Coordinates of C-alpha atoms in Angstrom, one line a residue:
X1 CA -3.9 12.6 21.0
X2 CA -5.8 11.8 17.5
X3 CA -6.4 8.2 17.3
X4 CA -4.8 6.2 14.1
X5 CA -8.0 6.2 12.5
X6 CA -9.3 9.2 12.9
X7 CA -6.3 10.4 11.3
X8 CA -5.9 8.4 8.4
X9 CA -10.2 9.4 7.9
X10 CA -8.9 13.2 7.8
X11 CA -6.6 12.6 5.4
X12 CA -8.5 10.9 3.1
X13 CA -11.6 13.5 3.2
X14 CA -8.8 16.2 2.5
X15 CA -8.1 14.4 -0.4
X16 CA -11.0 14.0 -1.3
X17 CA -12.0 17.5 -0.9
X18 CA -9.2 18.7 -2.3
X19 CA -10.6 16.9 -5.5
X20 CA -13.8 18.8 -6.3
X21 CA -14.7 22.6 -5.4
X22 CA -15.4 22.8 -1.7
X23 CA -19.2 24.2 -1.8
X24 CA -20.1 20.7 -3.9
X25 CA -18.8 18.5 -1.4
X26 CA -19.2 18.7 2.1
X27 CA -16.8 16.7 4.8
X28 CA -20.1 14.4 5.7
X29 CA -20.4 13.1 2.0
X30 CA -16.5 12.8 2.0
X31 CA -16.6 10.7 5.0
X32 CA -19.6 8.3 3.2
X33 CA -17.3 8.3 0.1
X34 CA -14.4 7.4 1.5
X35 CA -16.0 4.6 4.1
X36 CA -17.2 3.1 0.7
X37 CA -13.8 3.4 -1.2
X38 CA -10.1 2.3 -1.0
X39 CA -9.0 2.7 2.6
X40 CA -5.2 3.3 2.3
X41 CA -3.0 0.5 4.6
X42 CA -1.0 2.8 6.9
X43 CA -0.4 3.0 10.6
X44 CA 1.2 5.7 12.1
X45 CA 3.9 5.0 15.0
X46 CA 3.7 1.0 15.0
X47 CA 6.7 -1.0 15.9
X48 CA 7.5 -4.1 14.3
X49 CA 8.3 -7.2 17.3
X50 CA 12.0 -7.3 16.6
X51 CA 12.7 -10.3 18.7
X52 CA 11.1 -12.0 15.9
X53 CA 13.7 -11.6 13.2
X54 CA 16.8 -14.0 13.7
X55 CA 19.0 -12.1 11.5
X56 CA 20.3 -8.9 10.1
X57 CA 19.8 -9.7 6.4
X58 CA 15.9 -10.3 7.4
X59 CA 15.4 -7.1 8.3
X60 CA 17.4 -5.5 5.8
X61 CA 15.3 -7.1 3.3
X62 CA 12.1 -5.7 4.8
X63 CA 14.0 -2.4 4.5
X64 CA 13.1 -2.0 8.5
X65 CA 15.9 1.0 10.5
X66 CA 17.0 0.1 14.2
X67 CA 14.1 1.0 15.3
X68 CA 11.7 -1.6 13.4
X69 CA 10.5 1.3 11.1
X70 CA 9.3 0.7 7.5
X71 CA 8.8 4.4 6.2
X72 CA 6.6 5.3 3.5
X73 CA 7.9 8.0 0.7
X74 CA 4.2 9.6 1.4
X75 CA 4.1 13.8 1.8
X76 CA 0.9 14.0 3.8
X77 CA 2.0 13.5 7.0
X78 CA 2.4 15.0 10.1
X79 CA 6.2 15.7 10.9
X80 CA 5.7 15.0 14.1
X81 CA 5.2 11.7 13.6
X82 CA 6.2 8.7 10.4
X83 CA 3.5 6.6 8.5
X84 CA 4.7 3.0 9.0
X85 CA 3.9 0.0 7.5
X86 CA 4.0 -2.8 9.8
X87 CA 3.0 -6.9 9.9
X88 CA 0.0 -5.2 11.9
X89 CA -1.3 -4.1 9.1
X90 CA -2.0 -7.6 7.2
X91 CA -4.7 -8.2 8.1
X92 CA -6.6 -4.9 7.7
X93 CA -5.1 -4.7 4.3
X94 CA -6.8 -8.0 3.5
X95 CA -10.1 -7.6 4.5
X96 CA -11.0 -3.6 4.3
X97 CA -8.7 -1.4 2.2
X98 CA -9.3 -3.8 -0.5
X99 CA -12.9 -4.6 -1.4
X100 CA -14.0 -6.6 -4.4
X101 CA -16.8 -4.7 -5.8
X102 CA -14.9 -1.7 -6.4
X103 CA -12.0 -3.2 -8.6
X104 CA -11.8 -5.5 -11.4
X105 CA -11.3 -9.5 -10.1
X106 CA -8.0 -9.7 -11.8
X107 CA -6.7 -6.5 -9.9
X108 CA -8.4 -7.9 -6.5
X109 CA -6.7 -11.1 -6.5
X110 CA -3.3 -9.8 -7.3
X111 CA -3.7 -6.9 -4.5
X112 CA -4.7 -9.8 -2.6
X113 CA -1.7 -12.0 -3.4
X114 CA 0.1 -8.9 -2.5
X115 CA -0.8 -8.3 1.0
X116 CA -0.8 -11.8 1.5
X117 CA 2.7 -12.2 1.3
X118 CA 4.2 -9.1 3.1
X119 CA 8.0 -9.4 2.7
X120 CA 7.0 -9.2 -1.1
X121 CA 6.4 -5.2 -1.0
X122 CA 9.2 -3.4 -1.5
X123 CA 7.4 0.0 -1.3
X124 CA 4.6 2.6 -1.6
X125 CA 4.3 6.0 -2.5
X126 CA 2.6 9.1 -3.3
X127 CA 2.3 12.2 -6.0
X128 CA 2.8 15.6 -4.9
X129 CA -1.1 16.3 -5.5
X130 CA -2.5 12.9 -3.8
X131 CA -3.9 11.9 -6.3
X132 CA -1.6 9.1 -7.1
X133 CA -0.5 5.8 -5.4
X134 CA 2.3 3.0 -6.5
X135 CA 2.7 0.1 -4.8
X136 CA 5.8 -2.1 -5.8
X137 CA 5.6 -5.9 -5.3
X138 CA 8.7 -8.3 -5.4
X139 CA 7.4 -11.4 -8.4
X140 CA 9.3 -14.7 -8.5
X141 CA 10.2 -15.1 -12.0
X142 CA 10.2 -18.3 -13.8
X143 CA 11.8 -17.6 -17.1
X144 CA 15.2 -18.9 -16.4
X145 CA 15.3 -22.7 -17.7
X146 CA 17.4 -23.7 -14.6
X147 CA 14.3 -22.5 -12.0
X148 CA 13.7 -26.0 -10.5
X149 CA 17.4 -26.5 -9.5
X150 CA 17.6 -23.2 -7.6
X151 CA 17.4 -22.7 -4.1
X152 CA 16.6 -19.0 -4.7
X153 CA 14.9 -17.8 -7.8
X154 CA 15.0 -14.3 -8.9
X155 CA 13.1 -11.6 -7.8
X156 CA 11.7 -8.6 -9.8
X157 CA 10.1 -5.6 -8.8
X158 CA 6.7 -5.1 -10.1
X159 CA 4.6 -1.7 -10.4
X160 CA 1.0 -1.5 -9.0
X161 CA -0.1 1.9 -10.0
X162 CA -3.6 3.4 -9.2
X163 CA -5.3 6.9 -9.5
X164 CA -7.9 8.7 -7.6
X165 CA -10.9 10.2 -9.7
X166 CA -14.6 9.6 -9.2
X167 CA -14.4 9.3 -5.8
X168 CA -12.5 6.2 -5.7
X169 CA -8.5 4.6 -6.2
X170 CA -8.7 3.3 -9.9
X171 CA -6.1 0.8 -11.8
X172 CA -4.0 2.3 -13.8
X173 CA -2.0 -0.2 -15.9
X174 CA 1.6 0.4 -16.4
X175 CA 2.2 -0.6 -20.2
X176 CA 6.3 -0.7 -19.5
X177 CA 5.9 -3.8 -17.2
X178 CA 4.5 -7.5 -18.1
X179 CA 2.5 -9.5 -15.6
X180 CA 5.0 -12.2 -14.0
X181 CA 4.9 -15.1 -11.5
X182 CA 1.9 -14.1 -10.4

């Protein structure tokens, strides 16, 4: 059975490959490249604990089915089994798939904030060709003049997007959306 790594490594060096012409790049030099880049946060068959939610609307906000499942609007997958994000995955987003000296600071710390606070992503998804990511975060908003009397503040849905070129996930602002609560 392939291991959860070893899987997620394939399908990054196929992307990778699938990128540049095959006789340039060779599946070593795609594994190097890819060790040094952004390593995508998925697991593949992981089960949130659900004795740890105490109610329904909990769960419904984490956008989890009855069997604990998060799934991911990704097309590379095998159909045999679901990419999953889980809590699991918190810490491995926070201290691989993200690494400093391959994204700006401002863009590091708000990935950071990001996977940080789990409950705050609301989704992640592909392109058809792979060579696109979004990631949408839920931002408390603090334009309404009656924020300090409420209980619960509103929450907007804010567009990470990146794209992969030169060997690497790269920022790509969304010029539609404003940077709030952050």
């Amino acid at each position: 059975m392939i291991s959860v790594k070893r899987f997620i490594l394939s399908i990054s060096i196929f992307l990778v490959i699938s990128c540049k012409k095959p006789q340039l790049l060779d599946e070593p030099l795609a594994r190097q490249l890819i060790l040094k880049t952004f390593s995508f946060p998925v697991l593949i068959e992981e089960e949130f604990n659900l004795n740890s939610f105490t109610t329904a609307r909990e769960m419904k906000a984490l956008k989890l089915d009855k069997r604990g499942y998060v799934c991911l609007n990704a097309h590379f997958f095998d159909n045999r089994k679901r990419i999953v994000f889980t809590r699991k995955a918190r810490p491995f987003l926070g201290k691989i798939s993200v690494k400093e000296s391959f994204w700006s600071k401002n863009i590091y710390q708000t990935l950071k904030l990001g996977v940080l606070h789990f409950e705050r992503i609301s989704s992640i998804s592909f392109s058809h060709d792979g060579h696109r990511a979004k990631i949408r975060f839920k931002v408390k908003t603090q334009l309404t003049p009656f924020y300090p009397l409420r209980t619960n503040p509103d929450w907007w849905e804010h567009e990470v997007a990146f794209y992969f070129s030169g060997y690497s996930w790269n920022y790509e602002p969304n010029p539609r959306e404003e940077f709030m609560g952050w």
